[in-house]
Short mmCIF file of C-alpha atoms in Angstrom, two decimals:
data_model
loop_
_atom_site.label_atom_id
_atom_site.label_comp_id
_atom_site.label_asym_id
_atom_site.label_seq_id
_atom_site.Cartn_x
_atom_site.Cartn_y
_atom_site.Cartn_z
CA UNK A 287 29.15 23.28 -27.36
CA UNK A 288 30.12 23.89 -23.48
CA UNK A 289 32.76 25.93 -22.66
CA UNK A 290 35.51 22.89 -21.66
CA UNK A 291 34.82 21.19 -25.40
CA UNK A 292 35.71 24.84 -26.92
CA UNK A 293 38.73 25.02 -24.56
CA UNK A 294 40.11 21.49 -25.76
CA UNK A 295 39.38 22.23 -29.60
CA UNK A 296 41.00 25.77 -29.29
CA UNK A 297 44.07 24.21 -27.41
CA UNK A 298 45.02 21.95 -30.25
CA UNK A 299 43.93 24.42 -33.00
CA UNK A 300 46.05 25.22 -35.99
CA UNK A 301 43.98 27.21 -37.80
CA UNK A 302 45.97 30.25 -39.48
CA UNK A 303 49.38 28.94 -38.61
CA UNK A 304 51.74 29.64 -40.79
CA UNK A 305 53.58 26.42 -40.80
CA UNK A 306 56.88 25.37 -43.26
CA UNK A 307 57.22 21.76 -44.34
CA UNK A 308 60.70 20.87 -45.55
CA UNK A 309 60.31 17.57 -47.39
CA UNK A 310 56.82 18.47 -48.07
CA UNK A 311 56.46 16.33 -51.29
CA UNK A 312 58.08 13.22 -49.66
CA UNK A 313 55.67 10.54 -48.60
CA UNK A 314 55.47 11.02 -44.65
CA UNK A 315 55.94 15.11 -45.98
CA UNK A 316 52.97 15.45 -48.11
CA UNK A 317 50.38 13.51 -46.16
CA UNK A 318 51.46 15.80 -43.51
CA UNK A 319 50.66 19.11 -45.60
CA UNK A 320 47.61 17.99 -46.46
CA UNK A 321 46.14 17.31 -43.35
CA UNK A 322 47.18 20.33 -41.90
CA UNK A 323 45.99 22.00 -45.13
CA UNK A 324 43.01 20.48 -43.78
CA UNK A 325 42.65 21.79 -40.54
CA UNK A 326 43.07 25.21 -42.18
CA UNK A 327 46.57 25.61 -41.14
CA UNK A 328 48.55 27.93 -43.88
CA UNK A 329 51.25 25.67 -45.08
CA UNK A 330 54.53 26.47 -47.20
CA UNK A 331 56.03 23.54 -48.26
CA UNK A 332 60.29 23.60 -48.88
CA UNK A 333 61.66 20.58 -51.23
CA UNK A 334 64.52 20.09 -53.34
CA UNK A 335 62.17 19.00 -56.14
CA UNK A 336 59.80 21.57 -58.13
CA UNK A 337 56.03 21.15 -58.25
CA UNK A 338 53.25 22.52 -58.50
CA UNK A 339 50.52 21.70 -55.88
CA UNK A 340 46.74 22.72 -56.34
CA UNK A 341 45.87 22.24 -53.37
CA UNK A 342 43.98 24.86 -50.82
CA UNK A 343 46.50 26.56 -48.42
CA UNK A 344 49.72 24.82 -49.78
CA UNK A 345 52.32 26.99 -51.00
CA UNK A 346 55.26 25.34 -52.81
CA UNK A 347 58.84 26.56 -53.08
CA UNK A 348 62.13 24.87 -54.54
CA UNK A 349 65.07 25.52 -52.92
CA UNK A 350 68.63 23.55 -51.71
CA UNK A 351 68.97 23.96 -48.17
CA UNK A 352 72.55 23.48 -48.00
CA UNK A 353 73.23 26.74 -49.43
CA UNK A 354 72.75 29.20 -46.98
CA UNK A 355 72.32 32.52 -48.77
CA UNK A 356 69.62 31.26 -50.71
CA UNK A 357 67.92 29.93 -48.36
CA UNK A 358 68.13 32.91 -46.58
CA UNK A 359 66.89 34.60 -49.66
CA UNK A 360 63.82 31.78 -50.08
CA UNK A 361 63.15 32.46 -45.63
CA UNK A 362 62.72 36.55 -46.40
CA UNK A 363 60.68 35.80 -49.62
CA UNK A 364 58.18 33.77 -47.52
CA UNK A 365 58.20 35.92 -44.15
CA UNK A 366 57.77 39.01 -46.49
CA UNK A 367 54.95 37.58 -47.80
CA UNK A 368 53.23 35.71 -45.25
CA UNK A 369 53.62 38.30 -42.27
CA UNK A 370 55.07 35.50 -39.55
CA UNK A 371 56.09 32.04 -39.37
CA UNK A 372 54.60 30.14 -36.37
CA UNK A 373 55.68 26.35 -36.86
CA UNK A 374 58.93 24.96 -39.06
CA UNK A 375 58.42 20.96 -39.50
CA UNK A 376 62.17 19.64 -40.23
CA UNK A 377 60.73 16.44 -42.28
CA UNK A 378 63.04 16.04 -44.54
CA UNK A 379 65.60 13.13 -45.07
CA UNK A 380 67.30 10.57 -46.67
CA UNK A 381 69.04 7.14 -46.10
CA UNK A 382 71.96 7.32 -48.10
CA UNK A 383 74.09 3.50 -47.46
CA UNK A 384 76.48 4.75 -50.41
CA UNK A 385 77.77 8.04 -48.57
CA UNK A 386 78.11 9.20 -45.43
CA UNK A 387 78.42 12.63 -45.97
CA UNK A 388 74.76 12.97 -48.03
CA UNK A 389 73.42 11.58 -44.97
CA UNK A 390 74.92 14.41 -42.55
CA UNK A 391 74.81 16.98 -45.20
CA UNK A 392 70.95 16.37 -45.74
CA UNK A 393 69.66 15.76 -42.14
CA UNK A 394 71.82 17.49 -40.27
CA UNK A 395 73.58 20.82 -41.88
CA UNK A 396 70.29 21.59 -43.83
CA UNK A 397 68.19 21.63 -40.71
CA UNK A 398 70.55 23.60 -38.99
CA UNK A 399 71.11 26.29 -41.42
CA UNK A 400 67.13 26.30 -41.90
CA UNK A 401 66.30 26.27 -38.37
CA UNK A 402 68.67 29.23 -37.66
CA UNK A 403 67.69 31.47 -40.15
CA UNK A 404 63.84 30.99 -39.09
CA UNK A 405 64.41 31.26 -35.59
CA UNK A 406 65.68 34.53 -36.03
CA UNK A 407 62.03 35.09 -37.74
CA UNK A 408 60.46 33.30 -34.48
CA UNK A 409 62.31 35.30 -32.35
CA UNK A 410 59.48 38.39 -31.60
CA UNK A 411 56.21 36.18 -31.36
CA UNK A 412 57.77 33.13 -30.89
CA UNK A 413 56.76 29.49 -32.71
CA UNK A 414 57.15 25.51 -32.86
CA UNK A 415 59.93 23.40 -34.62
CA UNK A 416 59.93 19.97 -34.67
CA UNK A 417 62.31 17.62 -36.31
CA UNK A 418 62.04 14.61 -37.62
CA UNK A 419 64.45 12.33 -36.16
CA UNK A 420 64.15 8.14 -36.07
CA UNK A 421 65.23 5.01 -33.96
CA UNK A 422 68.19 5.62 -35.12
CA UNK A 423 68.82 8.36 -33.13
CA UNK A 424 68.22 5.80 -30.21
CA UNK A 425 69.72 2.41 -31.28
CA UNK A 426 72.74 1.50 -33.67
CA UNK A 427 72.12 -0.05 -36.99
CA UNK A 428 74.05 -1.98 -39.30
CA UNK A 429 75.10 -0.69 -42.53
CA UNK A 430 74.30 2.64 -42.70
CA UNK A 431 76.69 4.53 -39.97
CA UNK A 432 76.08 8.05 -41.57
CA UNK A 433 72.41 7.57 -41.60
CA UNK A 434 72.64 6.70 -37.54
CA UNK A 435 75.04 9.40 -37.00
CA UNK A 436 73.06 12.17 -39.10
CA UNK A 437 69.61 11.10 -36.89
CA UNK A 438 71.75 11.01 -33.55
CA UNK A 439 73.59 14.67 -34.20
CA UNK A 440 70.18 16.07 -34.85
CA UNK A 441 68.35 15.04 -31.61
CA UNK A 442 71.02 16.43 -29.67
CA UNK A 443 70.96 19.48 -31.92
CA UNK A 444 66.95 19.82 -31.11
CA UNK A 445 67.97 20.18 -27.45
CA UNK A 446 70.67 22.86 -27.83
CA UNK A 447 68.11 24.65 -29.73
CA UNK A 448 65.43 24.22 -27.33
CA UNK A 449 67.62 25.69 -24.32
CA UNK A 450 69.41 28.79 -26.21
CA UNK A 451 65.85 29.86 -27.61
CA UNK A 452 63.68 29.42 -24.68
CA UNK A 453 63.75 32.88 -24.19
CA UNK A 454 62.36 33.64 -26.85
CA UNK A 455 58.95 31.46 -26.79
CA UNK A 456 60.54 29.36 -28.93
CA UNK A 457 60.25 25.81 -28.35
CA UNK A 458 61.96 22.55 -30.22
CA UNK A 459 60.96 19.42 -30.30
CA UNK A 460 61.95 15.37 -31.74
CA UNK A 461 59.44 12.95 -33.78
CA UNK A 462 60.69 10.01 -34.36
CA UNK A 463 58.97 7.67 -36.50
CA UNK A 464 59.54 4.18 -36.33
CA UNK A 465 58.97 2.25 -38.92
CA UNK A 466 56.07 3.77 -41.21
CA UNK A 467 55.21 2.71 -44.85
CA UNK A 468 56.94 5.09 -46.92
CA UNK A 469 59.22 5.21 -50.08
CA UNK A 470 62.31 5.36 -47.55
CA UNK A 471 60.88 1.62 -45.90
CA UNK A 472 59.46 -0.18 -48.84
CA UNK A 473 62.59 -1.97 -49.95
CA UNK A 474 62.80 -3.76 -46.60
CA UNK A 475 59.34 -4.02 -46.36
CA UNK A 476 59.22 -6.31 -49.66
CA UNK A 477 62.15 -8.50 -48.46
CA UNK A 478 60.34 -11.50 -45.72
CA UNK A 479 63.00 -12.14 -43.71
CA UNK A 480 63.73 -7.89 -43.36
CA UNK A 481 60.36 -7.49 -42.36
CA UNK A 482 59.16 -10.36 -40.43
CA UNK A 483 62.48 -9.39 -38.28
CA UNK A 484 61.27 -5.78 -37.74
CA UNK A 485 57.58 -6.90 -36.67
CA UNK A 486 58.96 -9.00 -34.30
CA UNK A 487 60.22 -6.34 -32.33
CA UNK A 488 56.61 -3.99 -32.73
CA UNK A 489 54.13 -4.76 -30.32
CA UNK A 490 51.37 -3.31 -32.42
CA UNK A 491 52.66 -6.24 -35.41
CA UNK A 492 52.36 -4.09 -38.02
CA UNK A 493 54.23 -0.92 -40.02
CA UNK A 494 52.97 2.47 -39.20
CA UNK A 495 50.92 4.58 -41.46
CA UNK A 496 51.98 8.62 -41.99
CA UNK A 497 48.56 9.87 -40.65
CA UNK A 498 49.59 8.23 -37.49
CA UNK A 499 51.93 10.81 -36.79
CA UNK A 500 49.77 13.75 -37.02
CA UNK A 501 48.12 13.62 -33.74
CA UNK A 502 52.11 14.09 -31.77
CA UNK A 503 52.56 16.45 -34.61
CA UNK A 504 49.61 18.32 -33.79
CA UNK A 505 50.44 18.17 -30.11
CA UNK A 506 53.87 19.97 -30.57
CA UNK A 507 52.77 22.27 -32.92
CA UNK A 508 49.65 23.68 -30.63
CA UNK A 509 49.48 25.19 -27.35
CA UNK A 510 48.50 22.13 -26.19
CA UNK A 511 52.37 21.73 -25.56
CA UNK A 512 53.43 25.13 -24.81
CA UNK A 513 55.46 23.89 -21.52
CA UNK A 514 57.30 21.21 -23.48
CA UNK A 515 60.51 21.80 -25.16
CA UNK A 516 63.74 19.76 -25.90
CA UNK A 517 62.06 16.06 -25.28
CA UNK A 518 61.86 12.83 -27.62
CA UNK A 519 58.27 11.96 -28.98
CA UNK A 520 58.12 8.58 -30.57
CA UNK A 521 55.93 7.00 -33.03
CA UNK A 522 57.23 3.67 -32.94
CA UNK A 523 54.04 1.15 -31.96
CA UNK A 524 56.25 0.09 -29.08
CA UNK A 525 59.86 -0.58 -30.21
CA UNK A 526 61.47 0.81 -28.27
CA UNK A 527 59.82 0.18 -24.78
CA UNK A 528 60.63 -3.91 -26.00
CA UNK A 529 63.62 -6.36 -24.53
CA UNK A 530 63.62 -9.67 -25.34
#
């Protein structure tokens, strides 16, 4: 192998990362893990449900991140034991149309309590986060005001992060998937008229799959991006870059 092929595969290298997934046993969450997993990334999954994974280099934990102490406690339990953390994935979320508050409380105040208390892990080597935000946080939608609000809040809250930790080698970053065949999507997906209106508006034609966020994943995660911080990536097969 000559030496620019090594220099491209070490630049986008995860290998031995110590990387937390919130949401890690959600649908875009999981396939996420693995892959990683698979590039021999070290991977700690965070999720409010409890399960046991046997799966090489995933580590499970159980926790509610809306309660700060113990997530505190749960942050020192797994920097204790791992040495570092070097990446913190944010992909956890919900679409609550019944309650606005769930939506905030879940996609907003979780990932900030998280995201503080790991920075302050970050803070001597430095590291990656990148949330997970959504078109959302772009355009308005009907129906679902805390869901838009929650997704909007939390890209500007990626770019106050991005400029107070800066110093620090610590850089922030959005994803935001369009729309991608998950759990969260299926119940529009099913319904004609909801989806023939939604491929209308994808160049591409067609829903995303989860392993087609991995490569911008990858890309924020690496050093392949180690002058980028604070910006928008989206996975979106075009929506947004579509008028009329």
């Amino acid at each position: 192998m000559n030496s620019k092929k090594k220099l491209i595969k070490n630049l986008f290298s995860i290998e031995k990362k110590n990387c937390i997934i919130t949401g890690g046993l959600g649908g875009i969450g999981f396939k996420i893990a693995k892959l990683m997993a698979h590039n021999k990334a070290n991977v700690i999954i965070i999720d409010r449900k409890k399960q046991n994974i046997k799966y090489k280099n995933i580590h499970c934990y159980q926790s509610d991140l809306l309660n700060k102490n113990k997530t505190k406690n749960l942050i020192d339990k797994i920097h204790t034991k791992f040495g570092k953390i070097d990446i913190l994935i944010n992909a956890l979320g919900i679409s609550d149309e019944n309650s606005f508050i769930n939506n905030i409380n879940t996609n907003l105040i979780s990932v900030y309590n998280l995201t503080k208390i790991v920075i302050d892990k970050m803070k001597t080597k430095g590291g990656s986060i990148v949330n997970f935000t959504s078109l959302n946080s772009e355009l308005g939608f009907s129906n679902n005001p805390g869901y838009v609000s929650s997704k909007g809040a939390l890209k500007m809250l990626t770019k106050s992060f991005a400029i107070d930790y800066a110093k620090y080698n610590i850089r922030v970053n959005n994803i935001g998937p369009g729309y991608i065949k998950t759990k969260m999507t299926k119940k529009r997906f099913q319904n004609k008229k909801s989806r023939n209106l939604r491929l209308s508006r994808i160049p591409f034609g067609r829903y995303g799959n989860p392993d087609e966020l991995f490569g911008a994943i990858v890309f924020l995660i690496s050093d392949g991006s180690k002058y980028i911080t604070g910006q928008d990536f989206y996975v979106d097969g075009g929506f947004l870059a579509k008028g009329i």
